[in-house]
Phi, psi and omega in degrees: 000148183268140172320210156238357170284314183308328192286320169294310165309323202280302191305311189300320158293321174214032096100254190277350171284003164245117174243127223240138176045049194287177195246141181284293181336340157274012196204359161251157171301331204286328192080032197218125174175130171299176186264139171273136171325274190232156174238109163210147259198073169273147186268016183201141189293341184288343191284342205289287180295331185285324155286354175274351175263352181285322177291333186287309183324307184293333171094013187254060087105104163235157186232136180250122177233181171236215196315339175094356142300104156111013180262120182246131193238171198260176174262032172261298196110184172256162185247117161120199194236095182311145162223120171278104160337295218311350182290323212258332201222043191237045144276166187214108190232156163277098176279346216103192170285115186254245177253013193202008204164163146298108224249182205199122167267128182211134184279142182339296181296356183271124196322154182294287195278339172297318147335225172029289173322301194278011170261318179297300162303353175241017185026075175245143168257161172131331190217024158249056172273338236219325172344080200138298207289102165330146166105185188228149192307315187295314173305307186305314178286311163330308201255358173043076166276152184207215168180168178270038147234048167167189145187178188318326185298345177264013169217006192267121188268325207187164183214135167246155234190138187240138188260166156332322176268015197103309191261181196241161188205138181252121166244110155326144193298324178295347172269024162263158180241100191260055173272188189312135181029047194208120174219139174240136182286144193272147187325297177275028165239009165232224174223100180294126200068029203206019180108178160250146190291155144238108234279143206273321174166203201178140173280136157256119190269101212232146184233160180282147177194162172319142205265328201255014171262298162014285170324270188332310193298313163303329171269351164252004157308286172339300201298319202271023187272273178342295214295330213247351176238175149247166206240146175069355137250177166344098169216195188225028168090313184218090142282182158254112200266176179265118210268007165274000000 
């Protein structure tokens, strides 16, 4: 549980973006979750480090999400202090030509399908493997999301990473470790014993291609999603049915 100095501090900083004994369950796909000690919603990526350096000085135990999809919160809640992306980190630019492709950046907090979207308009191939797929780009890299016909790792050039101790680091694909629905940070990329990195955004390596064939590949990709998940509840993006 949070004090009452801590509570005081947290409303003076970020006033309506902190919300005290929030219900998870408004902030997951599953729609299932206990209450977090506090909820907060930075609007600027400095507000972002600056409350992840304040829980450590305080000693005070935080979790960093994005969209909240592929998230199971226990019916306990969480202790400590939830931190939401989506506010502070959802841009998305071209950047230029990189060392295999076109490369395209996108910050953590930025939606799974506004990617996607901005590749197809922009006559990118690459990332309509990803068509469907719920969540925000930093979860998608985490879990190294995909489907079959692609996932992140096959297009991912690069990641910046914010470390436990402050400061920030870009690790390149090859110092990544990439299984099935998994990506673990290689030993000397991180600060041992000092926490786990929260990764900041990331490069994409995307090649040029026809925007209105793109489209076209992307509204039956969508179509055949639909026929096969469901829609419009509670879900974690992907089940499965039982064909017996």
């Amino acid at each position: 549980m949070l004090d009452s100095d801590s509570k005081i501090w947290l409303e003076s900083r970020f006033k309506n973006n902190v919300r005290f004994d929030e219900s998870m369950s408004r902030h997951t796909s599953l729609r299932v979750g206990g209450n977090a000690d506090a909820f907060v919603m930075p609007e600027k990526p400095e507000d972002l480090v600056e409350i992840i350096r304040w829980c450590q000085q305080k000693d005070i135990p935080c979790l960093v999400i994005g969209d909240g999809t592929n998230l199971l919160v226990k019916d306990s809640g969480i202790r400590g202090i939830v931190i939401v992306l989506t506010k502070c980190l959802k841009s998305i630019n071209k950047r230029g030509i990189g060392r295999d492709g076109v490369i395209v950046t996108a910050l953590a907090g930025a939606r799974m399908q506004a990617l996607c979207s901005f590749a197809v308009k922009n006559g990118l191939k690459g990332m309509n493997f990803a068509i469907g797929i719920p969540g925000t780009v930093g979860g998608g890299i985490m879990m190294n999301a995909g489907t079959a016909h692609g996932s992140i790792k096959d297009v991912l050039d690069s990641i910046k990473i914010l470390l436990p101790a402050g400061h920030t680091k870009i690790i390149m694909r090859e110092n990544l470790n990439f299984d099935y629905r998994r990506l673990s940070l290689k030993d000397e990329v991180k600060e041992v014993n000092q926490g786990l990195p929260i990764i900041l955004g990331a490069c994409f390596c995307l090649h040029p291609s026809d925007p209105q064939k793109l489209q076209k590949d992307a509204e039956e990709i969508l179509k055949v999603r639909k026929a096969r998940q469901p829609s419009g509840l509670p879900s974690a993006g992907c089940f499965f049915k039982n064909p017996l």
